[in-house]
XYZ file of C-alpha atoms in Angstrom:
114
model
C -81.370 52.427 -33.819
C -83.672 54.914 -35.542
C -84.307 53.417 -38.978
C -86.228 56.477 -40.199
C -83.310 58.742 -39.407
C -80.872 56.394 -41.135
C -83.120 56.142 -44.199
C -83.476 59.922 -44.380
C -79.718 60.419 -44.074
C -79.185 57.839 -46.827
C -81.621 59.627 -49.121
C -80.075 63.010 -48.361
C -76.620 61.639 -49.205
C -77.956 60.092 -52.429
C -79.610 63.347 -53.494
C -76.550 65.395 -52.558
C -74.555 63.299 -55.027
C -77.282 63.648 -57.663
C -77.356 67.444 -57.284
C -73.565 67.561 -57.611
C -73.793 65.360 -60.691
C -76.357 67.665 -62.307
C -74.278 70.732 -61.617
C -71.055 69.210 -62.929
C -72.805 67.821 -66.018
C -73.921 71.280 -67.104
C -77.436 69.993 -67.750
C -80.452 72.079 -66.897
C -82.785 70.769 -64.211
C -85.438 69.699 -66.793
C -82.802 67.890 -68.890
C -81.372 66.133 -65.861
C -84.780 65.105 -64.546
C -85.853 63.802 -67.942
C -82.694 61.720 -68.313
C -83.128 60.157 -64.852
C -86.908 59.941 -65.160
C -87.399 61.991 -62.005
C -90.017 64.702 -61.684
C -88.873 68.307 -61.242
C -91.017 68.471 -58.099
C -89.032 65.582 -56.598
C -85.754 67.225 -57.572
C -86.682 70.547 -55.946
C -88.144 68.781 -52.881
C -84.812 67.079 -52.149
C -82.866 70.231 -52.971
C -84.914 72.060 -50.332
C -84.477 69.204 -47.826
C -80.695 69.286 -48.326
C -80.569 73.040 -47.771
C -82.636 72.698 -44.611
C -80.362 69.920 -43.313
C -77.245 72.003 -43.941
C -78.757 75.058 -42.250
C -79.783 72.963 -39.252
C -76.304 71.468 -38.983
C -74.652 74.887 -39.192
C -76.947 76.363 -36.556
C -76.085 73.547 -34.142
C -72.349 74.217 -34.248
C -71.120 75.871 -31.089
C -67.394 76.343 -31.751
C -67.459 78.217 -35.016
C -70.140 79.195 -37.514
C -67.845 78.065 -40.358
C -68.145 74.420 -41.439
C -65.108 72.179 -41.009
C -62.426 73.085 -43.517
C -63.915 76.513 -44.239
C -62.225 79.719 -43.240
C -63.775 82.170 -40.817
C -62.736 85.792 -41.232
C -63.159 88.053 -38.228
C -62.395 91.754 -38.057
C -60.803 92.657 -34.758
C -63.069 95.286 -33.079
C -60.556 96.327 -30.418
C -57.804 97.159 -32.878
C -57.374 100.704 -34.144
C -55.369 99.513 -37.142
C -56.987 97.711 -40.054
C -56.559 93.981 -39.570
C -58.371 90.716 -40.097
C -57.991 87.396 -38.369
C -58.443 84.237 -40.400
C -59.175 80.997 -38.543
C -58.818 77.651 -40.273
C -59.507 74.729 -37.953
C -57.063 75.330 -35.060
C -54.866 77.826 -36.924
C -55.244 81.588 -36.507
C -53.617 84.143 -38.792
C -53.810 87.903 -38.249
C -53.198 90.052 -41.323
C -52.491 93.775 -41.153
C -51.646 96.286 -43.890
C -47.974 95.786 -42.924
C -48.078 92.019 -43.512
C -45.606 90.949 -46.175
C -47.675 89.759 -49.165
C -45.148 87.125 -50.228
C -45.007 85.673 -46.723
C -48.805 85.634 -46.555
C -48.993 83.654 -49.813
C -46.482 81.109 -48.447
C -48.376 80.740 -45.166
C -51.701 80.276 -46.975
C -50.206 77.599 -49.235
C -48.820 75.806 -46.197
C -52.159 75.951 -44.337
C -53.978 74.720 -47.442
C -51.849 71.551 -47.373
C -52.321 70.900 -43.655
């Protein structure tokens, strides 16, 4: 068991929640830091560390560059017609200019709830 790694992951999770809290509170960074008695340098240090961790995690993914639950849009290079393919987890949806808009809305709502 790597205690340093566990401690770092714990701190990253703690700071991720704190950054979310600051954003949802509408406070500025100086206001937030003053209220929690945390220096701005510490705040920006952990913000940078979180960004680095996310970038590292994304670069290590081999299946898809989109994080789990995100949609990946891919334009089909071999197609002469205008179309896009949307992949959400294991679902793939190809949309062309002829795709019925109402049907597309229904399919997207269904996929959102899956």
